[in-house]
Amino acid sequence: MHHRLAVVVQTPAHSGLSGPLTYQSPEALPPGTLVRVPLGKRETLGVVWPVDESALDAGGVTERPVGGVLTGLAPLGPAWMRLVSFAARYYQRSLGEVALAALPPQLRELGPEQLARRLKRPIAQAPDAPGESPVGLALTPEQAEVCAQIEQHSGPFLLFGATGSGKTEVYLHTVQALLTRDPSAQVLIMVPEINLTPQLEQRFQARFAPRWGAQAVVSMHSGMTPAQRLKSWLAAHSGQARMVLGTRMAVFASMPGLRLIIVDEEHDPSYKQQEGARYSARDLAVYRAQQEGAKVVLGSATPSLESWHHSRPAADGGRYQRLLMPTRVGAAADAGLPRVRRVDMNRQGKGTVFSPPLVAAMRERVARGEQVMVFLNRRGYAPVLHCNDCGWKSECPHCSAYRVFHKTDRTLRCHHCGFTQAVPRACPDCGNLDIAPLGRGTEQLEEQLAELMSETLRPDGQPARIARIDADSTKAKGALESQLAQVHDGEVDVLVGTQMIAKGHDFRRVTLVAAINPDGALFSSDFRAPERLFALLMQAAGRAGRDAAFVSAQKSEGEMWVQTFYPTHPLFEALKTHDYPAFAQAQLSEREQAGMPPFSFQALVRAEARSQAVAQGFLNSASAAGATLDGADQVFRFSAVPMTIQRVANIERAQMLIESPSRAALQRFLAQWQAVLHATRAAPEHKGLIRWAVDVDPLAI
Ligand code: ADP
Ligand code: ZN
Ligand code: ZN
């Protein structure tokens, strides 16, 4: 007598095998059990899936036996399996891909014996007797009110709190209340970026380790070694970890006692996975919380317009409860947010990088012992190198993009395909020796600042120190941590960087933040560009003057400077008054008129091929073939167009936007359309197509 089991395994995304496979086992195994099963010539990890035996295909193929069972691990729970099924269905990927990607990579490699050995390793013990009760800060009235609301209602909550209003303290307080009340409760706290996890982990450890032990807090992100990830995963799965802090991948953590999910900086685009299953961890967090009866708190000073719209009054159809914390900790009501100053660059000399008033303000701050942050969203020295004589530009031979000039190692680097060459001594086309950089990046700002600040002394008589933080300066492992530590320790006076420095960090001595040239996003073809720019500038402004006591002891004032050619643009007007609601209102009414998200629902299909014609041809044929599908009339399909950067590494890229006023209609259409896409691909005229993928709720269009 043997049992037949449905097992989910990692199958190639395009193999057409998207459901579970059938295997045989001498014993009945409960759903969620992890097994090793043969697949082709290999043996692979699989998850027993809840499918009724009678519903399994009789299948012409001989069913193979399960190779081994990972005993010692409790089966994955039904809620976890529902989450994975939902994500696979919603984001149009195979169940196996999503399920296996949600498990730690090392688990895929361990056989039952190895795992058993691994599980025997001693783990840190929780304190025998509960330790000291953690002592939090005395909450401000706004914090207390918000905590009470979260306690009393079921959510989902959108915590709209100014930068520095003490959102983290609200999280800590809410977590503490829950963990104290419910000894088996677990909490998931998500942050957008790996580099924000150490800071948060420290805060959680400092607060909670004395009470629940150091093992109660674990991290989960892609910067960890496979062994560390497995360890954290096992701790979460066994319920021993009470708090899991992580990036978007953590939304799939197996947490049997999950009662609360916090998504910090919920507006951040990093929550959207940009390859494979392109899920939004924020949206899945809301789904997951509702499925599991857990509360979910989305926090931000600049919520995504989707979340803001969802948190409109319930009478108007809002589904989230909006909670407000407008005031910075330690500041008088409505004060404390940095003053925003706009510099009209039309009135500055041609080619000015740092306007004279900004230079004067930076020097003054540094001389007083305060820190300055300068940010520009472009790394390298200059985005293009060009020849004045013949017009040659540093194009990438493999992409439709320019290679960026990096002065530190004198290279031209393509930021899309990575193609790197030494800077030519002369123009490759005409031999002119005078080839010059066009435009500027962070490296150039760093160089210019060193010159501008060379005479400026700090209060201790030392010369001003300039540092740069961007993807180039932080490549080495641990580089970012040590650079951030230098800023925290006051060893840096002027910090230059990309958006990496604008997010989340609690620098205590920064009083001036300057955005050098943010205009590009004002006129972008991407309808979300203004939303992102506004969030970024508000975040950046949020780095200035965070420590009210320091600012007042210095008799200083937090300031955000914006150098722009469009000083009266409404976006900067709203920034000046820190008026996110006004900005959101204006954007939402524009979107409503234009029928764009959140008033409509979108998916993007991208295709890659050797030629643009093949990529577009595939998309247009699939679109035409989809016209007869049930409900296709509710779904508008645009024509295929080249992507903004249409060629990367010699591959041509095209995309097609699909839109519907109804999320359900879009989902229904996409589910049926998968088969059409597969069939279209197989047609001989689409030979040369390399790959295609669907992106549901795309962020960048
Ligand atoms: P946010 O996450 O909203 O930007 P944080 O939670 O980082 O703000 O808080 C900003 C600063 O205010 C931190 O240094 C924090 O320690 C401090 N803080 C927060 N709440 C309180 C409080 N109730 N009393 C005193 N200081 C507080
Ligand atoms: Zn030339
Ligand atoms: Zn390239």
mmCIF file with all atom_site columns, C-alpha atoms in Angstrom, residues 125-238:
data_model
loop_
_atom_site.group_PDB
_atom_site.id
_atom_site.type_symbol
_atom_site.label_atom_id
_atom_site.label_alt_id
_atom_site.label_comp_id
_atom_site.label_asym_id
_atom_site.label_entity_id
_atom_site.label_seq_id
_atom_site.pdbx_PDB_ins_code
_atom_site.Cartn_x
_atom_site.Cartn_y
_atom_site.Cartn_z
_atom_site.occupancy
_atom_site.B_iso_or_equiv
_atom_site.pdbx_formal_charge
_atom_site.auth_seq_id
_atom_site.auth_comp_id
_atom_site.auth_asym_id
_atom_site.auth_atom_id
_atom_site.pdbx_PDB_model_num
ATOM 1   C CA . GLN A 1 125 ? 18.780 29.263 25.124 1.00 0.00 ? 125 GLN A CA 1
ATOM 2   C CA . ALA A 1 126 ? 16.164 31.764 26.109 1.00 0.00 ? 126 ALA A CA 1
ATOM 3   C CA . PRO A 1 127 ? 16.647 33.096 29.647 1.00 0.00 ? 127 PRO A CA 1
ATOM 4   C CA . ASP A 1 128 ? 15.153 30.610 32.170 1.00 0.00 ? 128 ASP A CA 1
ATOM 5   C CA . ALA A 1 129 ? 13.181 33.223 33.935 1.00 0.00 ? 129 ALA A CA 1
ATOM 6   C CA . PRO A 1 130 ? 11.915 36.192 32.007 1.00 0.00 ? 130 PRO A CA 1
ATOM 7   C CA . GLY A 1 131 ? 14.455 38.970 32.345 1.00 0.00 ? 131 GLY A CA 1
ATOM 8   C CA . GLU A 1 132 ? 13.900 42.588 33.112 1.00 0.00 ? 132 GLU A CA 1
ATOM 9   C CA . SER A 1 133 ? 10.899 44.157 31.527 1.00 0.00 ? 133 SER A CA 1
ATOM 10  C CA . PRO A 1 134 ? 12.183 46.436 28.794 1.00 0.00 ? 134 PRO A CA 1
ATOM 11  C CA . VAL A 1 135 ? 11.929 50.116 29.564 1.00 0.00 ? 135 VAL A CA 1
ATOM 12  C CA . GLY A 1 136 ? 10.895 52.166 26.588 1.00 0.00 ? 136 GLY A CA 1
ATOM 13  C CA . LEU A 1 137 ? 10.902 55.912 26.284 1.00 0.00 ? 137 LEU A CA 1
ATOM 14  C CA . ALA A 1 138 ? 7.953  57.743 27.772 1.00 0.00 ? 138 ALA A CA 1
ATOM 15  C CA . LEU A 1 139 ? 5.688  58.097 24.764 1.00 0.00 ? 139 LEU A CA 1
ATOM 16  C CA . THR A 1 140 ? 4.734  61.493 23.450 1.00 0.00 ? 140 THR A CA 1
ATOM 17  C CA . PRO A 1 141 ? 0.976  62.139 23.405 1.00 0.00 ? 141 PRO A CA 1
ATOM 18  C CA . GLU A 1 142 ? 0.894  61.514 19.643 1.00 0.00 ? 142 GLU A CA 1
ATOM 19  C CA . GLN A 1 143 ? 2.753  58.222 20.032 1.00 0.00 ? 143 GLN A CA 1
ATOM 20  C CA . ALA A 1 144 ? 0.512  57.142 22.894 1.00 0.00 ? 144 ALA A CA 1
ATOM 21  C CA . GLU A 1 145 ? -2.604 57.865 20.880 1.00 0.00 ? 145 GLU A CA 1
ATOM 22  C CA . VAL A 1 146 ? -1.319 55.918 17.886 1.00 0.00 ? 146 VAL A CA 1
ATOM 23  C CA . CYS A 1 147 ? -0.317 52.944 20.050 1.00 0.00 ? 147 CYS A CA 1
ATOM 24  C CA . ALA A 1 148 ? -3.779 52.920 21.615 1.00 0.00 ? 148 ALA A CA 1
ATOM 25  C CA . GLN A 1 149 ? -5.423 52.920 18.190 1.00 0.00 ? 149 GLN A CA 1
ATOM 26  C CA . ILE A 1 150 ? -3.308 50.003 17.026 1.00 0.00 ? 150 ILE A CA 1
ATOM 27  C CA . GLU A 1 151 ? -4.148 48.156 20.219 1.00 0.00 ? 151 GLU A CA 1
ATOM 28  C CA . GLN A 1 152 ? -7.887 48.699 19.919 1.00 0.00 ? 152 GLN A CA 1
ATOM 29  C CA . HIS A 1 153 ? -8.544 48.247 16.213 1.00 0.00 ? 153 HIS A CA 1
ATOM 30  C CA . SER A 1 154 ? -7.798 45.555 13.731 1.00 0.00 ? 154 SER A CA 1
ATOM 31  C CA . GLY A 1 155 ? -6.316 47.640 10.880 1.00 0.00 ? 155 GLY A CA 1
ATOM 32  C CA . PRO A 1 156 ? -4.677 47.504 8.397  1.00 0.00 ? 156 PRO A CA 1
ATOM 33  C CA . PHE A 1 157 ? -3.050 50.714 9.595  1.00 0.00 ? 157 PHE A CA 1
ATOM 34  C CA . LEU A 1 158 ? -1.235 53.381 7.668  1.00 0.00 ? 158 LEU A CA 1
ATOM 35  C CA . LEU A 1 159 ? 0.963  55.266 10.112 1.00 0.00 ? 159 LEU A CA 1
ATOM 36  C CA . PHE A 1 160 ? 1.558  58.643 8.482  1.00 0.00 ? 160 PHE A CA 1
ATOM 37  C CA . GLY A 1 161 ? 4.284  60.108 10.666 1.00 0.00 ? 161 GLY A CA 1
ATOM 38  C CA . ALA A 1 162 ? 6.687  62.938 9.889  1.00 0.00 ? 162 ALA A CA 1
ATOM 39  C CA . THR A 1 163 ? 10.372 62.083 9.679  1.00 0.00 ? 163 THR A CA 1
ATOM 40  C CA . GLY A 1 164 ? 11.675 62.092 13.239 1.00 0.00 ? 164 GLY A CA 1
ATOM 41  C CA . SER A 1 165 ? 8.174  61.831 14.735 1.00 0.00 ? 165 SER A CA 1
ATOM 42  C CA . GLY A 1 166 ? 9.200  58.630 16.497 1.00 0.00 ? 166 GLY A CA 1
ATOM 43  C CA . LYS A 1 167 ? 7.620  55.896 14.380 1.00 0.00 ? 167 LYS A CA 1
ATOM 44  C CA . THR A 1 168 ? 10.258 53.374 15.429 1.00 0.00 ? 168 THR A CA 1
ATOM 45  C CA . GLU A 1 169 ? 9.344  53.960 19.061 1.00 0.00 ? 169 GLU A CA 1
ATOM 46  C CA . VAL A 1 170 ? 5.719  53.195 18.188 1.00 0.00 ? 170 VAL A CA 1
ATOM 47  C CA . TYR A 1 171 ? 6.830  49.937 16.579 1.00 0.00 ? 171 TYR A CA 1
ATOM 48  C CA . LEU A 1 172 ? 8.918  48.978 19.611 1.00 0.00 ? 172 LEU A CA 1
ATOM 49  C CA . HIS A 1 173 ? 6.102  49.777 21.986 1.00 0.00 ? 173 HIS A CA 1
ATOM 50  C CA . THR A 1 174 ? 3.498  47.852 19.984 1.00 0.00 ? 174 THR A CA 1
ATOM 51  C CA . VAL A 1 175 ? 5.810  44.851 19.642 1.00 0.00 ? 175 VAL A CA 1
ATOM 52  C CA . GLN A 1 176 ? 6.561  44.835 23.344 1.00 0.00 ? 176 GLN A CA 1
ATOM 53  C CA . ALA A 1 177 ? 2.907  44.974 24.353 1.00 0.00 ? 177 ALA A CA 1
ATOM 54  C CA . LEU A 1 178 ? 2.078  42.075 22.045 1.00 0.00 ? 178 LEU A CA 1
ATOM 55  C CA . LEU A 1 179 ? 4.996  39.831 22.993 1.00 0.00 ? 179 LEU A CA 1
ATOM 56  C CA . THR A 1 180 ? 4.365  40.393 26.675 1.00 0.00 ? 180 THR A CA 1
ATOM 57  C CA . ARG A 1 181 ? 0.700  39.558 26.390 1.00 0.00 ? 181 ARG A CA 1
ATOM 58  C CA . ASP A 1 182 ? 1.052  36.540 24.118 1.00 0.00 ? 182 ASP A CA 1
ATOM 59  C CA . PRO A 1 183 ? 4.025  34.266 24.863 1.00 0.00 ? 183 PRO A CA 1
ATOM 60  C CA . SER A 1 184 ? 3.868  32.522 21.486 1.00 0.00 ? 184 SER A CA 1
ATOM 61  C CA . ALA A 1 185 ? 3.350  35.614 19.339 1.00 0.00 ? 185 ALA A CA 1
ATOM 62  C CA . GLN A 1 186 ? 5.830  36.459 16.606 1.00 0.00 ? 186 GLN A CA 1
ATOM 63  C CA . VAL A 1 187 ? 6.360  39.746 14.826 1.00 0.00 ? 187 VAL A CA 1
ATOM 64  C CA . LEU A 1 188 ? 7.701  40.500 11.369 1.00 0.00 ? 188 LEU A CA 1
ATOM 65  C CA . ILE A 1 189 ? 9.319  43.902 10.842 1.00 0.00 ? 189 ILE A CA 1
ATOM 66  C CA . MET A 1 190 ? 10.297 44.835 7.315  1.00 0.00 ? 190 MET A CA 1
ATOM 67  C CA . VAL A 1 191 ? 12.631 47.561 6.105  1.00 0.00 ? 191 VAL A CA 1
ATOM 68  C CA . PRO A 1 192 ? 13.357 48.442 2.494  1.00 0.00 ? 192 PRO A CA 1
ATOM 69  C CA . GLU A 1 193 ? 17.128 48.113 2.452  1.00 0.00 ? 193 GLU A CA 1
ATOM 70  C CA . ILE A 1 194 ? 19.717 45.734 3.818  1.00 0.00 ? 194 ILE A CA 1
ATOM 71  C CA . ASN A 1 195 ? 21.757 48.621 5.140  1.00 0.00 ? 195 ASN A CA 1
ATOM 72  C CA . LEU A 1 196 ? 18.912 49.705 7.399  1.00 0.00 ? 196 LEU A CA 1
ATOM 73  C CA . THR A 1 197 ? 18.726 46.328 9.145  1.00 0.00 ? 197 THR A CA 1
ATOM 74  C CA . PRO A 1 198 ? 21.830 46.588 11.396 1.00 0.00 ? 198 PRO A CA 1
ATOM 75  C CA . GLN A 1 199 ? 20.629 49.872 12.872 1.00 0.00 ? 199 GLN A CA 1
ATOM 76  C CA . LEU A 1 200 ? 17.171 48.467 13.498 1.00 0.00 ? 200 LEU A CA 1
ATOM 77  C CA . GLU A 1 201 ? 18.485 45.176 14.815 1.00 0.00 ? 201 GLU A CA 1
ATOM 78  C CA . GLN A 1 202 ? 20.601 47.062 17.340 1.00 0.00 ? 202 GLN A CA 1
ATOM 79  C CA . ARG A 1 203 ? 17.590 48.974 18.551 1.00 0.00 ? 203 ARG A CA 1
ATOM 80  C CA . PHE A 1 204 ? 15.524 45.812 18.911 1.00 0.00 ? 204 PHE A CA 1
ATOM 81  C CA . GLN A 1 205 ? 18.344 43.883 20.582 1.00 0.00 ? 205 GLN A CA 1
ATOM 82  C CA . ALA A 1 206 ? 19.054 46.699 23.002 1.00 0.00 ? 206 ALA A CA 1
ATOM 83  C CA . ARG A 1 207 ? 15.409 46.868 23.958 1.00 0.00 ? 207 ARG A CA 1
ATOM 84  C CA . PHE A 1 208 ? 14.371 43.227 23.971 1.00 0.00 ? 208 PHE A CA 1
ATOM 85  C CA . ALA A 1 209 ? 17.397 40.972 24.451 1.00 0.00 ? 209 ALA A CA 1
ATOM 86  C CA . PRO A 1 210 ? 17.465 41.541 28.239 1.00 0.00 ? 210 PRO A CA 1
ATOM 87  C CA . ARG A 1 211 ? 13.920 40.235 28.474 1.00 0.00 ? 211 ARG A CA 1
ATOM 88  C CA . TRP A 1 212 ? 13.655 37.569 25.796 1.00 0.00 ? 212 TRP A CA 1
ATOM 89  C CA . GLY A 1 213 ? 17.283 36.747 25.033 1.00 0.00 ? 213 GLY A CA 1
ATOM 90  C CA . ALA A 1 214 ? 19.445 37.622 22.054 1.00 0.00 ? 214 ALA A CA 1
ATOM 91  C CA . GLN A 1 215 ? 18.102 34.679 20.035 1.00 0.00 ? 215 GLN A CA 1
ATOM 92  C CA . ALA A 1 216 ? 14.621 36.224 20.062 1.00 0.00 ? 216 ALA A CA 1
ATOM 93  C CA . VAL A 1 217 ? 15.603 38.728 17.355 1.00 0.00 ? 217 VAL A CA 1
ATOM 94  C CA . VAL A 1 218 ? 16.793 37.467 13.974 1.00 0.00 ? 218 VAL A CA 1
ATOM 95  C CA . SER A 1 219 ? 17.478 39.167 10.662 1.00 0.00 ? 219 SER A CA 1
ATOM 96  C CA . MET A 1 220 ? 16.640 37.960 7.185  1.00 0.00 ? 220 MET A CA 1
ATOM 97  C CA . HIS A 1 221 ? 18.094 39.544 4.086  1.00 0.00 ? 221 HIS A CA 1
ATOM 98  C CA . SER A 1 222 ? 20.165 38.658 1.045  1.00 0.00 ? 222 SER A CA 1
ATOM 99  C CA . GLY A 1 223 ? 23.378 40.074 2.514  1.00 0.00 ? 223 GLY A CA 1
ATOM 100 C CA . MET A 1 224 ? 23.618 37.160 4.958  1.00 0.00 ? 224 MET A CA 1
ATOM 101 C CA . THR A 1 225 ? 25.562 33.954 4.326  1.00 0.00 ? 225 THR A CA 1
ATOM 102 C CA . PRO A 1 226 ? 23.491 30.875 3.417  1.00 0.00 ? 226 PRO A CA 1
ATOM 103 C CA . ALA A 1 227 ? 24.287 29.408 6.845  1.00 0.00 ? 227 ALA A CA 1
ATOM 104 C CA . GLN A 1 228 ? 23.078 32.534 8.658  1.00 0.00 ? 228 GLN A CA 1
ATOM 105 C CA . ARG A 1 229 ? 19.934 32.618 6.575  1.00 0.00 ? 229 ARG A CA 1
ATOM 106 C CA . LEU A 1 230 ? 19.146 29.005 7.360  1.00 0.00 ? 230 LEU A CA 1
ATOM 107 C CA . LYS A 1 231 ? 19.723 29.636 11.043 1.00 0.00 ? 231 LYS A CA 1
ATOM 108 C CA . SER A 1 232 ? 17.349 32.624 11.078 1.00 0.00 ? 232 SER A CA 1
ATOM 109 C CA . TRP A 1 233 ? 14.787 30.729 9.061  1.00 0.00 ? 233 TRP A CA 1
ATOM 110 C CA . LEU A 1 234 ? 14.868 27.733 11.414 1.00 0.00 ? 234 LEU A CA 1
ATOM 111 C CA . ALA A 1 235 ? 14.526 30.038 14.413 1.00 0.00 ? 235 ALA A CA 1
ATOM 112 C CA . ALA A 1 236 ? 11.479 31.729 12.863 1.00 0.00 ? 236 ALA A CA 1
ATOM 113 C CA . HIS A 1 237 ? 9.942  28.429 11.744 1.00 0.00 ? 237 HIS A CA 1
ATOM 114 C CA . SER A 1 238 ? 10.318 26.850 15.180 1.00 0.00 ? 238 SER A CA 1
#
